[in-house]
Coordinates of C-alpha atoms in Angstrom, one line a residue:
M231 CA 0.0 0.0 -0.1
G232 CA 2.8 2.4 0.8
A233 CA 4.5 1.8 -2.6
L234 CA 1.3 2.3 -4.4
L235 CA 0.6 5.5 -2.6
L236 CA 4.2 6.7 -3.3
S237 CA 3.8 6.0 -7.0
Q238 CA 0.6 8.2 -7.0
G239 CA 2.7 11.0 -5.4
K240 CA 0.8 10.7 -2.0
T241 CA 4.0 10.8 0.1
A242 CA 2.6 11.7 3.5
E243 CA 0.2 8.8 3.3
A244 CA 3.0 6.5 2.0
E245 CA 5.2 7.4 4.9
R246 CA 2.7 6.3 7.5
C247 CA 2.2 3.1 5.8
F248 CA 6.0 2.5 5.6
R249 CA 6.7 3.3 9.1
E250 CA 3.9 1.0 10.3
A251 CA 5.1 -1.9 8.2
L252 CA 8.8 -1.4 9.4
E253 CA 7.8 -1.2 13.0
K254 CA 5.7 -4.3 12.8
A255 CA 8.1 -6.3 10.7
G256 CA 11.0 -5.5 12.9
R257 CA 9.0 -6.6 16.0
V258 CA 7.5 -9.8 14.5
L259 CA 10.0 -11.0 11.9
G260 CA 13.2 -9.6 13.3
E261 CA 15.8 -7.2 12.0
G262 CA 17.4 -9.6 9.4
H263 CA 14.2 -10.8 7.7
P264 CA 14.0 -10.0 4.1
D265 CA 10.6 -8.4 4.5
T266 CA 12.0 -6.1 7.3
I267 CA 15.0 -5.2 5.1
M268 CA 12.6 -4.3 2.3
S269 CA 10.6 -2.1 4.7
V270 CA 13.7 -0.3 5.7
S271 CA 14.6 0.3 2.1
Y272 CA 11.2 1.6 1.3
L273 CA 11.3 4.2 4.0
G274 CA 14.7 5.4 3.0
G275 CA 13.6 5.7 -0.5
L276 CA 10.6 7.8 0.5
L277 CA 12.7 10.1 2.5
S278 CA 15.2 10.5 -0.4
S279 CA 12.4 11.3 -2.9
Q280 CA 11.4 14.2 -0.6
G281 CA 14.9 15.5 -0.5
R282 CA 15.5 14.4 3.1
F283 CA 18.7 12.8 2.3
A284 CA 20.3 13.1 5.7
E285 CA 17.3 11.4 7.3
A286 CA 17.4 8.7 4.5
E287 CA 21.2 7.8 5.0
P288 CA 21.0 5.5 8.0
Y289 CA 18.0 3.5 6.4
Y290 CA 20.1 3.1 3.2
R291 CA 23.2 2.1 5.1
K292 CA 21.1 -0.3 7.2
T293 CA 19.6 -1.8 4.1
L294 CA 22.9 -2.6 2.5
E295 CA 24.5 -4.0 5.7
K296 CA 21.7 -6.3 6.4
S297 CA 21.3 -7.4 2.8
R298 CA 24.9 -8.4 2.6
E299 CA 24.7 -10.2 5.9
T300 CA 21.4 -12.1 5.0
L301 CA 21.2 -12.5 1.2
G302 CA 24.9 -12.2 0.1
E303 CA 26.9 -9.9 -2.1
D304 CA 25.5 -11.0 -5.5
H305 CA 21.8 -11.2 -4.5
P306 CA 19.7 -8.8 -6.6
R307 CA 18.5 -7.0 -3.5
T308 CA 21.9 -6.4 -2.2
I309 CA 23.0 -5.0 -5.6
T310 CA 20.0 -2.8 -5.5
A311 CA 21.0 -1.6 -2.1
M312 CA 24.5 -0.8 -3.5
S313 CA 23.1 1.3 -6.3
N314 CA 20.7 3.0 -3.9
M315 CA 23.6 3.9 -1.6
G316 CA 25.4 5.5 -4.6
A317 CA 22.4 7.4 -5.5
L318 CA 22.0 8.8 -1.9
L319 CA 25.7 9.9 -2.0
V320 CA 25.2 11.7 -5.4
N321 CA 22.2 13.6 -3.8
L322 CA 24.4 14.6 -1.0
G323 CA 27.1 15.8 -3.4
K324 CA 29.6 13.2 -2.6
F325 CA 30.2 12.1 -6.2
E326 CA 33.7 10.4 -5.5
G327 CA 32.1 8.3 -2.7
A328 CA 29.1 7.2 -5.0
T329 CA 31.4 6.1 -7.8
P330 CA 32.5 2.7 -6.2
Y331 CA 28.9 1.8 -5.3
Y332 CA 27.8 2.6 -8.8
R333 CA 30.6 0.7 -10.5
D334 CA 30.2 -2.4 -8.2
A335 CA 26.5 -2.5 -8.8
L336 CA 27.0 -2.3 -12.5
E337 CA 29.6 -5.1 -12.7
R338 CA 27.6 -7.3 -10.5
R339 CA 24.5 -6.7 -12.6
R340 CA 26.2 -7.3 -15.9
R341 CA 27.5 -10.7 -14.6
V342 CA 24.4 -11.8 -12.6
L343 CA 21.4 -10.4 -14.5
G344 CA 22.8 -9.8 -18.0
E345 CA 23.4 -6.9 -20.4
E346 CA 19.7 -6.0 -21.1
H347 CA 18.1 -6.6 -17.7
P348 CA 16.1 -3.5 -16.6
E349 CA 18.4 -3.2 -13.4
T350 CA 21.6 -3.5 -15.5
L351 CA 20.2 -0.6 -17.6
Q352 CA 19.5 1.3 -14.5
S353 CA 23.1 0.9 -13.5
I354 CA 24.3 2.2 -16.9
G355 CA 22.1 5.2 -16.6
N356 CA 23.2 5.9 -13.0
L357 CA 26.9 5.8 -14.1
S358 CA 26.0 8.1 -17.0
I359 CA 24.3 10.6 -14.7
L360 CA 27.3 10.5 -12.3
L361 CA 29.8 11.3 -15.0
S362 CA 27.6 14.3 -16.1
F363 CA 27.5 15.6 -12.5
Q364 CA 31.4 15.4 -12.6
G365 CA 31.4 17.5 -15.7
R366 CA 32.5 14.6 -17.9
H367 CA 29.6 15.2 -20.5
A368 CA 31.3 13.8 -23.6
E369 CA 32.3 10.6 -21.7
S370 CA 28.7 10.2 -20.4
E371 CA 26.8 10.6 -23.7
P372 CA 27.4 7.1 -25.0
Y373 CA 26.1 5.7 -21.8
Y374 CA 23.0 7.9 -22.1
R375 CA 22.3 6.9 -25.7
E376 CA 22.9 3.2 -25.0
V377 CA 20.5 3.0 -22.0
L378 CA 17.8 5.0 -23.8
E379 CA 17.9 2.8 -27.0
K380 CA 17.9 -0.4 -24.9
R381 CA 14.9 0.9 -22.7
R382 CA 12.9 1.8 -25.7
R383 CA 13.4 -1.6 -27.1
V384 CA 13.3 -3.8 -24.0
L385 CA 10.9 -1.9 -21.7
G386 CA 8.7 0.0 -24.2
E387 CA 8.1 3.7 -24.8
D388 CA 5.9 4.4 -21.8
H389 CA 7.9 2.6 -19.1
P390 CA 8.9 4.7 -16.1
D391 CA 12.7 4.0 -16.8
T392 CA 12.3 4.9 -20.5
R393 CA 10.7 8.1 -19.5
V394 CA 13.6 8.9 -17.0
S395 CA 16.1 8.2 -19.9
I396 CA 14.3 10.6 -22.3
N397 CA 14.3 13.3 -19.8
A398 CA 18.0 12.7 -18.9
M399 CA 19.0 12.7 -22.6
G400 CA 17.4 16.1 -23.0
T401 CA 19.0 17.4 -19.9
L402 CA 22.5 16.3 -21.1
L403 CA 22.0 17.7 -24.5
G404 CA 21.0 21.1 -23.0
S405 CA 23.9 21.2 -20.7
Q406 CA 26.0 20.7 -23.8
G407 CA 24.4 23.6 -25.6
K408 CA 22.6 21.4 -28.1
F409 CA 19.3 23.2 -27.5
D410 CA 17.3 22.1 -30.5
Q411 CA 18.1 18.4 -30.0
A412 CA 17.4 18.8 -26.1
E413 CA 14.1 20.3 -26.7
L414 CA 12.8 17.3 -28.7
Y415 CA 13.7 15.0 -25.8
L416 CA 12.3 17.3 -23.1
R417 CA 9.0 17.8 -24.8
E418 CA 8.8 14.1 -25.3
A419 CA 9.3 13.4 -21.8
L420 CA 6.8 16.0 -20.7
E421 CA 4.1 14.7 -23.0
K422 CA 4.6 11.2 -21.8
R423 CA 4.5 12.2 -18.2
R424 CA 1.5 14.3 -18.5
R425 CA -0.2 11.5 -20.3
V426 CA 0.8 8.6 -18.1
L427 CA 1.3 10.0 -14.6
G428 CA -1.1 13.0 -14.6
E429 CA -0.6 16.7 -14.4
E430 CA 0.4 16.8 -10.7
H431 CA 2.9 14.0 -10.2
L432 CA 6.3 15.1 -9.1
D433 CA 8.0 13.8 -12.3
T434 CA 5.6 15.7 -14.4
L435 CA 6.4 18.8 -12.3
F436 CA 10.1 18.2 -12.9
S437 CA 9.5 17.9 -16.6
I438 CA 7.5 21.1 -16.6
N439 CA 10.3 22.9 -14.7
N440 CA 12.8 21.5 -17.2
M441 CA 11.1 22.7 -20.2
G442 CA 11.0 26.1 -18.8
G443 CA 14.6 26.0 -17.9
L444 CA 15.5 25.1 -21.3
L445 CA 13.6 27.8 -22.8
R446 CA 15.1 30.2 -20.3
V447 CA 18.8 29.4 -21.3
Q448 CA 17.8 30.0 -25.0
G449 CA 16.7 33.5 -24.0
K450 CA 13.0 32.7 -24.6
L451 CA 12.0 34.2 -21.4
E452 CA 8.3 34.9 -22.2
Q453 CA 7.9 31.3 -23.3
A454 CA 9.7 29.9 -20.2
E455 CA 7.6 31.9 -17.7
P456 CA 4.3 30.0 -18.0
Y457 CA 6.0 26.6 -17.7
L458 CA 7.8 27.7 -14.5
R459 CA 4.7 29.4 -13.0
E460 CA 2.8 26.1 -13.7
A461 CA 5.5 24.0 -11.9
V462 CA 5.6 26.5 -8.8
E463 CA 1.7 26.6 -8.5
K464 CA 1.2 22.8 -8.7
S465 CA 4.2 21.9 -6.6
S466 CA 3.1 24.3 -4.0
R467 CA -0.4 22.7 -3.8
V468 CA 0.6 19.1 -4.0
Q469 CA 4.1 18.8 -2.4
G470 CA 3.9 22.0 -0.2
A471 CA 5.5 25.3 -0.6
Q472 CA 8.5 24.4 1.7
R473 CA 9.5 21.2 -0.1
P474 CA 12.9 21.2 -1.9
A475 CA 11.4 20.7 -5.4
T476 CA 9.1 23.6 -4.9
L477 CA 11.8 25.9 -3.6
V478 CA 14.0 25.0 -6.6
F479 CA 11.1 25.7 -9.0
T480 CA 10.4 29.0 -7.3
G481 CA 14.1 30.1 -7.5
N482 CA 14.0 29.2 -11.3
L483 CA 10.8 31.3 -11.8
G484 CA 12.5 34.2 -9.8
R485 CA 15.4 34.0 -12.2
V486 CA 13.2 34.4 -15.2
L487 CA 11.3 37.3 -13.7
Q488 CA 14.5 39.0 -12.8
Q489 CA 16.0 38.4 -16.2
Q490 CA 12.9 40.1 -17.8
G491 CA 13.4 43.2 -15.5
K492 CA 10.5 42.3 -13.3
H493 CA 12.7 43.0 -10.2
Q494 CA 10.0 43.7 -7.7
E495 CA 8.0 40.7 -8.7
A496 CA 11.2 38.5 -8.3
I497 CA 11.9 40.0 -4.9
D498 CA 8.3 39.4 -3.7
L499 CA 8.6 35.9 -4.8
L500 CA 12.1 35.0 -3.5
A501 CA 12.2 36.8 -0.1
P502 CA 9.4 34.6 1.6
I503 CA 11.2 31.4 0.5
E504 CA 14.7 32.3 1.9
P505 CA 14.1 31.0 5.5
A506 CA 12.7 27.6 4.2
A507 CA 15.5 27.3 1.6
R508 CA 18.0 27.7 4.3
R509 CA 16.4 24.8 6.3
A510 CA 15.7 22.4 3.4
L511 CA 18.7 23.0 1.1
T512 CA 21.6 22.1 3.3
G513 CA 24.6 19.7 3.1
G514 CA 24.9 18.2 -0.5
N515 CA 21.9 20.4 -1.4
A516 CA 23.7 23.6 -0.5
R517 CA 24.3 24.3 -4.2
L518 CA 20.6 24.5 -4.7
L519 CA 20.4 27.2 -2.1
A520 CA 23.0 29.1 -3.9
G521 CA 20.8 29.2 -7.1
P522 CA 18.1 31.7 -5.9
L523 CA 20.6 33.9 -4.1
P524 CA 22.2 35.6 -6.9
T525 CA 19.0 36.0 -8.6
H526 CA 17.5 37.7 -5.5
G527 CA 20.6 39.8 -5.1
S528 CA 20.5 40.9 -8.7
A529 CA 16.8 41.7 -8.5
R530 CA 17.5 43.9 -5.6
V531 CA 20.2 45.7 -7.4
G532 CA 18.0 46.0 -10.5
H533 CA 15.2 47.6 -8.5
G534 CA 17.3 50.7 -8.0
Y535 CA 19.4 52.3 -5.1
D536 CA 18.3 51.8 -1.5
A537 CA 21.1 51.4 1.1
A538 CA 19.2 48.7 3.0
R539 CA 18.2 46.8 -0.2
F540 CA 21.8 47.0 -1.5
A541 CA 23.1 45.6 1.8
L542 CA 20.8 42.7 1.5
A543 CA 21.8 42.2 -2.1
E544 CA 25.5 42.1 -1.0
A545 CA 24.7 39.5 1.7
N546 CA 22.9 37.3 -1.0
L547 CA 25.7 37.5 -3.5
L548 CA 28.7 37.0 -1.0
E549 CA 26.9 34.0 0.5
A550 CA 26.4 32.3 -2.9
H551 CA 29.9 32.9 -4.2
P552 CA 31.9 30.4 -1.8
I553 CA 29.0 27.8 -2.1
Y554 CA 29.7 27.8 -5.9
L555 CA 33.4 27.6 -5.4
A556 CA 33.2 24.6 -3.2
A557 CA 30.7 22.7 -5.3
K558 CA 32.2 19.8 -7.1
D559 CA 30.2 20.5 -10.3
R560 CA 30.8 24.3 -10.2
G561 CA 34.1 26.1 -9.2
P562 CA 35.5 29.5 -10.2
T563 CA 34.9 29.3 -13.9
H564 CA 31.5 27.9 -14.0
K565 CA 28.8 30.1 -15.5
D566 CA 26.9 30.1 -12.4
T567 CA 29.9 31.2 -10.3
L568 CA 30.7 33.9 -12.9
R569 CA 27.1 35.1 -12.8
C570 CA 27.4 35.7 -9.0
V571 CA 30.6 37.5 -9.7
Q572 CA 29.1 39.8 -12.3
G573 CA 26.1 40.5 -9.9
L574 CA 28.8 41.7 -7.4
V575 CA 30.4 43.9 -9.9
D576 CA 27.1 45.3 -10.9
L577 CA 26.1 45.9 -7.3
Y578 CA 29.4 47.8 -6.4
T579 CA 29.2 49.8 -9.7
A580 CA 25.7 51.0 -8.8
W581 CA 26.5 51.5 -5.2
H582 CA 29.5 53.7 -6.2
A583 CA 27.2 55.7 -8.5
A584 CA 24.8 56.3 -5.6
E585 CA 27.5 56.7 -2.8
P586 CA 30.8 57.8 -4.4
G587 CA 34.0 58.0 -2.4
K588 CA 33.2 55.1 -0.1
G589 CA 35.4 52.5 -1.8
Y590 CA 32.7 50.7 -3.8
D591 CA 34.5 51.4 -7.0
A592 CA 37.5 49.5 -5.6
K593 CA 35.3 46.6 -4.6
A594 CA 33.8 46.5 -8.2
A595 CA 37.3 46.5 -9.8
E596 CA 38.2 43.6 -7.4
W597 CA 35.4 41.5 -8.4
K598 CA 35.6 42.4 -12.0
A599 CA 39.3 41.1 -12.0
K600 CA 37.7 37.6 -11.3
L601 CA 35.8 37.6 -14.6
P602 CA 37.5 36.1 -17.6
A603 CA 39.1 38.6 -20.0
P604 CA 37.0 39.4 -23.0
E605 CA 37.9 37.8 -26.3
P606 CA 40.1 40.0 -28.3
A607 CA 38.6 41.7 -31.3
V608 CA 39.5 39.9 -34.7
E609 CA 40.7 42.1 -37.4
P610 CA 38.9 41.6 -40.7
A611 CA 41.2 39.8 -43.2
D612 CA 42.8 41.9 -45.8
K613 CA 40.9 41.4 -49.1
R614 CA 43.7 42.7 -51.5

């Protein structure tokens, strides 16, 4: 019942069922019984699906430990527990720690289950995503294409894993700047999720958000805004306004508003979510907190000079910059980090214009030095 409720997106009801099952299985069957282990796994998976990764970690570790003890290293459930442990570490931003779990699971699944078993395909997909998170996009693309082709053929077009691969392929191509190709995959994923899962399932909401995000990076801001508003409105109603997914969607909508010059609207949207974002987006999710901070800061600058507002903008931007520097998939030259640096340059330039002689021009120059040098102008060829 818990699994069915979870598949319908009814997470609160599912959690009650999972906790009841776990308590009774542990008491009646014992900690090492396969059914008890499965209940531990289900509860960990639910917590993870809600972004509650720190809460989920002990359940994942216990599932793997008990599966190894009871079932053995090559049992399919043990291999699944290895894979799940890798996925949790990815969500915590511990990419290097995830790698041995993913590679071990893939090697065992190839050997035990075969090359085209759905769980082997899942492991190939997991490794492809991990490589992408590490910035190794060219290395990951063949894995993405292999798993998508095999899932379409083996599992069918509307299977949940096939939909995941279609969406992942679109996301990868978008990250490589192949926007036209990416759009085809993301639209296909969204159409299938709307039709199969319904309008308010979390996977559908992520696809709506992804579609808006792709349009945004192409500069199609007016087309992006309705998608992002839809994702925020539905996620707020179904998941709750303070859930990690809703907070991320809200940050993305705020960015589109700020880029369109709707600065006050962006401020009104982002200011109320800051406390919730600080509570929910911590640990490996800290990078997600950094997302709305530069947007909020830039919106405060774009709205025009006010000493208190500029001070808040400075705090936003200075908080985000070290988070991006420390993130394994960002760093000093990543576009998100540079966007934050540019926001600080714009802030101090505007502040100097409003309050000259207070050293803001020096701060602007200091941050501008962190931006890459502009490309040199190319002289036209001599046509003689």
